[in-house]
């Protein structure tokens, strides 16, 4: 599998990486491609969700948490620099097969770390009865795009309060209850987040391709669509 890297190290918005998935899917011919990213505190909600129903807007504004919509389905999640975000682009139209491959990739990485992880029917990755990764998936013609949030560490206050359903369901029990439902990978490995990044890359990828400045410019043009109010605020 080929790893897709950037030629610059500047921090990008989450929307850039969503656009990067699209660009790679449309313009690269390799069968299997993969990359990882980390972002400033952000909430990302699914294709079919209404932002006002899923996101605590006041809390996000107060704490400078960015809000984005993605084109895949699934629920609303919080991400920050202490998470690893995984993107997998593959050829073909067999969604169940390719989704299963992506899940198996995540499980392979965790098991090589000595972590006994399992997957669920809802496409979550679990360590015991606690969630460590959630995934989502969508298609372009002839291509499948899957992405996941891998919890290494996170700001528990933001995770609790930035997403409205979590706050509604768990406010009385607070952070302790959230911590009982999810788990953090830092509790199972001595690797730092940067070391984990390198470990995943080395485990899954045998070659690498670096995006050019022209590629990055074209991704930024696609990104503009993710930042338009009519996309973020659309009512389905």
GROMACS .gro file of C-alpha atoms in nm:
model
  236
    1UNK     CA    1   0.000   0.000   0.000
    2UNK     CA    2   0.122   0.351  -0.081
    3UNK     CA    3   0.144   0.624   0.183
    4UNK     CA    4   0.048   0.972   0.058
    5UNK     CA    5   0.242   1.251   0.228
    6UNK     CA    6   0.250   1.628   0.210
    7UNK     CA    7   0.551   1.831   0.102
    8UNK     CA    8   0.496   2.083   0.382
    9UNK     CA    9   0.448   2.042   0.757
   10UNK     CA   10   0.209   2.331   0.819
   11UNK     CA   11  -0.104   2.257   1.021
   12UNK     CA   12  -0.413   2.221   0.805
   13UNK     CA   13  -0.783   2.242   0.878
   14UNK     CA   14  -0.978   1.919   0.894
   15UNK     CA   15  -1.157   2.020   0.574
   16UNK     CA   16  -0.825   2.007   0.386
   17UNK     CA   17  -0.782   1.638   0.465
   18UNK     CA   18  -1.137   1.558   0.357
   19UNK     CA   19  -1.061   1.732   0.029
   20UNK     CA   20  -0.730   1.545   0.009
   21UNK     CA   21  -0.918   1.214   0.026
   22UNK     CA   22  -1.131   1.321  -0.269
   23UNK     CA   23  -0.837   1.446  -0.469
   24UNK     CA   24  -0.633   1.131  -0.416
   25UNK     CA   25  -0.934   0.914  -0.503
   26UNK     CA   26  -0.997   1.101  -0.828
   27UNK     CA   27  -0.643   1.160  -0.952
   28UNK     CA   28  -0.419   0.879  -0.828
   29UNK     CA   29  -0.430   0.540  -0.996
   30UNK     CA   30  -0.292   0.315  -0.719
   31UNK     CA   31  -0.525   0.044  -0.591
   32UNK     CA   32  -0.463   0.115  -0.220
   33UNK     CA   33  -0.355   0.445  -0.064
   34UNK     CA   34  -0.335   0.559   0.295
   35UNK     CA   35  -0.250   0.868   0.497
   36UNK     CA   36  -0.285   1.003   0.851
   37UNK     CA   37  -0.352   1.346   0.992
   38UNK     CA   38  -0.395   1.540   1.316
   39UNK     CA   39  -0.600   1.855   1.362
   40UNK     CA   40  -0.676   2.137   1.601
   41UNK     CA   41  -0.986   2.075   1.819
   42UNK     CA   42  -1.271   2.004   1.577
   43UNK     CA   43  -1.616   1.851   1.557
   44UNK     CA   44  -1.704   1.661   1.241
   45UNK     CA   45  -2.059   1.545   1.172
   46UNK     CA   46  -2.198   1.309   0.912
   47UNK     CA   47  -2.350   1.360   0.569
   48UNK     CA   48  -2.708   1.304   0.685
   49UNK     CA   49  -2.697   1.495   1.012
   50UNK     CA   50  -2.833   1.840   1.098
   51UNK     CA   51  -2.558   2.043   1.261
   52UNK     CA   52  -2.779   2.216   1.516
   53UNK     CA   53  -2.906   1.879   1.641
   54UNK     CA   54  -2.560   1.729   1.685
   55UNK     CA   55  -2.322   2.009   1.786
   56UNK     CA   56  -2.316   2.227   2.097
   57UNK     CA   57  -2.263   2.546   1.901
   58UNK     CA   58  -2.220   2.778   2.199
   59UNK     CA   59  -1.959   2.553   2.360
   60UNK     CA   60  -1.764   2.519   2.035
   61UNK     CA   61  -1.759   2.893   1.977
   62UNK     CA   62  -1.648   2.962   2.334
   63UNK     CA   63  -1.364   2.709   2.317
   64UNK     CA   64  -1.260   2.775   1.956
   65UNK     CA   65  -1.356   2.428   1.836
   66UNK     CA   66  -1.399   2.415   1.458
   67UNK     CA   67  -1.705   2.251   1.301
   68UNK     CA   68  -1.713   2.055   0.974
   69UNK     CA   69  -1.946   1.831   0.776
   70UNK     CA   70  -1.808   1.526   0.595
   71UNK     CA   71  -1.950   1.338   0.296
   72UNK     CA   72  -1.954   1.000   0.468
   73UNK     CA   73  -2.238   0.885   0.691
   74UNK     CA   74  -2.227   0.799   1.058
   75UNK     CA   75  -2.232   1.006   1.373
   76UNK     CA   76  -2.077   1.321   1.510
   77UNK     CA   77  -1.727   1.296   1.660
   78UNK     CA   78  -1.475   1.521   1.833
   79UNK     CA   79  -1.109   1.520   1.727
   80UNK     CA   80  -0.798   1.707   1.839
   81UNK     CA   81  -0.420   1.693   1.811
   82UNK     CA   82  -0.409   1.398   2.050
   83UNK     CA   83  -0.609   1.177   1.810
   84UNK     CA   84  -0.482   1.013   1.495
   85UNK     CA   85  -0.711   1.035   1.194
   86UNK     CA   86  -0.674   0.760   0.933
   87UNK     CA   87  -0.773   0.778   0.566
   88UNK     CA   88  -0.788   0.483   0.326
   89UNK     CA   89  -0.862   0.517  -0.047
   90UNK     CA   90  -0.903   0.203  -0.255
   91UNK     CA   91  -1.027   0.104  -0.599
   92UNK     CA   92  -1.347  -0.086  -0.667
   93UNK     CA   93  -1.715  -0.060  -0.579
   94UNK     CA   94  -1.749  -0.346  -0.330
   95UNK     CA   95  -1.827  -0.143  -0.018
   96UNK     CA   96  -1.865  -0.428   0.236
   97UNK     CA   97  -1.541  -0.593   0.120
   98UNK     CA   98  -1.335  -0.274   0.127
   99UNK     CA   99  -1.485  -0.158   0.455
  100UNK     CA  100  -1.391  -0.494   0.606
  101UNK     CA  101  -1.036  -0.454   0.473
  102UNK     CA  102  -1.007  -0.116   0.642
  103UNK     CA  103  -1.129  -0.253   0.974
  104UNK     CA  104  -0.882  -0.539   0.948
  105UNK     CA  105  -0.600  -0.291   0.889
  106UNK     CA  106  -0.680  -0.112   1.214
  107UNK     CA  107  -0.706  -0.440   1.402
  108UNK     CA  108  -0.373  -0.556   1.257
  109UNK     CA  109  -0.198  -0.244   1.385
  110UNK     CA  110  -0.344  -0.277   1.733
  111UNK     CA  111  -0.268  -0.647   1.758
  112UNK     CA  112   0.092  -0.587   1.651
  113UNK     CA  113   0.107  -0.347   1.944
  114UNK     CA  114  -0.006  -0.632   2.167
  115UNK     CA  115  -0.357  -0.490   2.207
  116UNK     CA  116  -0.642  -0.739   2.177
  117UNK     CA  117  -0.893  -0.536   1.979
  118UNK     CA  118  -1.216  -0.642   1.810
  119UNK     CA  119  -1.465  -0.487   1.568
  120UNK     CA  120  -1.841  -0.449   1.600
  121UNK     CA  121  -2.134  -0.466   1.359
  122UNK     CA  122  -2.146  -0.086   1.380
  123UNK     CA  123  -1.788  -0.064   1.247
  124UNK     CA  124  -1.635   0.049   1.575
  125UNK     CA  125  -1.307  -0.089   1.708
  126UNK     CA  126  -1.319  -0.199   2.069
  127UNK     CA  127  -1.067  -0.287   2.337
  128UNK     CA  128  -1.272  -0.499   2.573
  129UNK     CA  129  -1.607  -0.324   2.600
  130UNK     CA  130  -1.468   0.024   2.529
  131UNK     CA  131  -1.447   0.204   2.198
  132UNK     CA  132  -1.107   0.316   2.070
  133UNK     CA  133  -1.194   0.391   1.708
  134UNK     CA  134  -1.497   0.485   1.502
  135UNK     CA  135  -1.511   0.465   1.123
  136UNK     CA  136  -1.711   0.603   0.829
  137UNK     CA  137  -1.719   0.532   0.457
  138UNK     CA  138  -1.838   0.670   0.125
  139UNK     CA  139  -1.797   0.611  -0.247
  140UNK     CA  140  -1.688   0.794  -0.557
  141UNK     CA  141  -1.713   0.631  -0.901
  142UNK     CA  142  -1.480   0.333  -0.894
  143UNK     CA  143  -1.335   0.433  -0.557
  144UNK     CA  144  -1.406   0.371  -0.190
  145UNK     CA  145  -1.299   0.614   0.082
  146UNK     CA  146  -1.286   0.512   0.448
  147UNK     CA  147  -1.169   0.713   0.745
  148UNK     CA  148  -1.138   0.659   1.118
  149UNK     CA  149  -1.066   0.839   1.440
  150UNK     CA  150  -0.812   0.653   1.653
  151UNK     CA  151  -0.819   0.771   2.014
  152UNK     CA  152  -0.467   0.800   2.147
  153UNK     CA  153  -0.552   1.072   2.397
  154UNK     CA  154  -0.808   1.352   2.397
  155UNK     CA  155  -0.954   1.646   2.587
  156UNK     CA  156  -1.235   1.479   2.781
  157UNK     CA  157  -1.413   1.806   2.863
  158UNK     CA  158  -1.438   1.889   2.494
  159UNK     CA  159  -1.543   1.537   2.401
  160UNK     CA  160  -1.824   1.552   2.655
  161UNK     CA  161  -1.953   1.900   2.582
  162UNK     CA  162  -1.888   1.974   2.215
  163UNK     CA  163  -2.129   1.709   2.088
  164UNK     CA  164  -2.491   1.761   2.188
  165UNK     CA  165  -2.606   1.397   2.217
  166UNK     CA  166  -2.317   1.309   2.445
  167UNK     CA  167  -2.394   1.604   2.667
  168UNK     CA  168  -2.764   1.517   2.680
  169UNK     CA  169  -2.704   1.155   2.767
  170UNK     CA  170  -2.405   1.184   2.996
  171UNK     CA  171  -2.418   1.525   3.162
  172UNK     CA  172  -2.538   1.388   3.496
  173UNK     CA  173  -2.259   1.133   3.514
  174UNK     CA  174  -1.996   1.358   3.357
  175UNK     CA  175  -1.652   1.271   3.231
  176UNK     CA  176  -1.627   0.952   3.437
  177UNK     CA  177  -1.914   0.807   3.236
  178UNK     CA  178  -1.757   0.904   2.903
  179UNK     CA  179  -1.432   0.743   3.014
  180UNK     CA  180  -1.621   0.419   3.084
  181UNK     CA  181  -1.753   0.409   2.728
  182UNK     CA  182  -1.429   0.487   2.545
  183UNK     CA  183  -1.066   0.398   2.597
  184UNK     CA  184  -0.742   0.573   2.508
  185UNK     CA  185  -0.463   0.393   2.330
  186UNK     CA  186  -0.197   0.566   2.541
  187UNK     CA  187  -0.313   0.339   2.828
  188UNK     CA  188  -0.207   0.029   2.630
  189UNK     CA  189   0.125   0.129   2.475
  190UNK     CA  190   0.449   0.301   2.572
  191UNK     CA  191   0.466   0.466   2.229
  192UNK     CA  192   0.418   0.839   2.204
  193UNK     CA  193   0.162   0.971   1.955
  194UNK     CA  194   0.442   1.051   1.709
  195UNK     CA  195   0.590   0.705   1.751
  196UNK     CA  196   0.248   0.550   1.699
  197UNK     CA  197   0.211   0.751   1.378
  198UNK     CA  198   0.541   0.608   1.249
  199UNK     CA  199   0.450   0.256   1.364
  200UNK     CA  200   0.119   0.258   1.175
  201UNK     CA  201   0.283   0.391   0.861
  202UNK     CA  202   0.559   0.127   0.872
  203UNK     CA  203   0.311  -0.152   0.943
  204UNK     CA  204   0.068  -0.076   0.662
  205UNK     CA  205   0.269   0.091   0.386
  206UNK     CA  206   0.561  -0.027   0.174
  207UNK     CA  207   0.603   0.281  -0.045
  208UNK     CA  208   0.536   0.654  -0.035
  209UNK     CA  209   0.436   0.933  -0.270
  210UNK     CA  210   0.462   1.302  -0.185
  211UNK     CA  211   0.202   1.549  -0.309
  212UNK     CA  212   0.340   1.837  -0.511
  213UNK     CA  213   0.265   2.202  -0.449
  214UNK     CA  214   0.032   2.187  -0.749
  215UNK     CA  215  -0.151   1.894  -0.592
  216UNK     CA  216  -0.189   2.089  -0.268
  217UNK     CA  217  -0.323   2.393  -0.454
  218UNK     CA  218  -0.585   2.179  -0.626
  219UNK     CA  219  -0.682   2.019  -0.294
  220UNK     CA  220  -0.731   2.366  -0.148
  221UNK     CA  221  -0.975   2.441  -0.430
  222UNK     CA  222  -1.177   2.129  -0.343
  223UNK     CA  223  -1.158   2.228   0.026
  224UNK     CA  224  -1.349   2.548  -0.047
  225UNK     CA  225  -1.660   2.338  -0.105
  226UNK     CA  226  -1.637   2.194   0.248
  227UNK     CA  227  -1.618   2.544   0.394
  228UNK     CA  228  -1.924   2.688   0.222
  229UNK     CA  229  -2.214   2.766   0.454
  230UNK     CA  230  -2.460   2.596   0.221
  231UNK     CA  231  -2.270   2.266   0.258
  232UNK     CA  232  -2.213   2.286   0.634
  233UNK     CA  233  -2.566   2.405   0.715
  234UNK     CA  234  -2.767   2.214   0.458
  235UNK     CA  235  -3.093   2.059   0.577
  236UNK     CA  236  -3.164   1.717   0.426
   0.00000   0.00000   0.00000
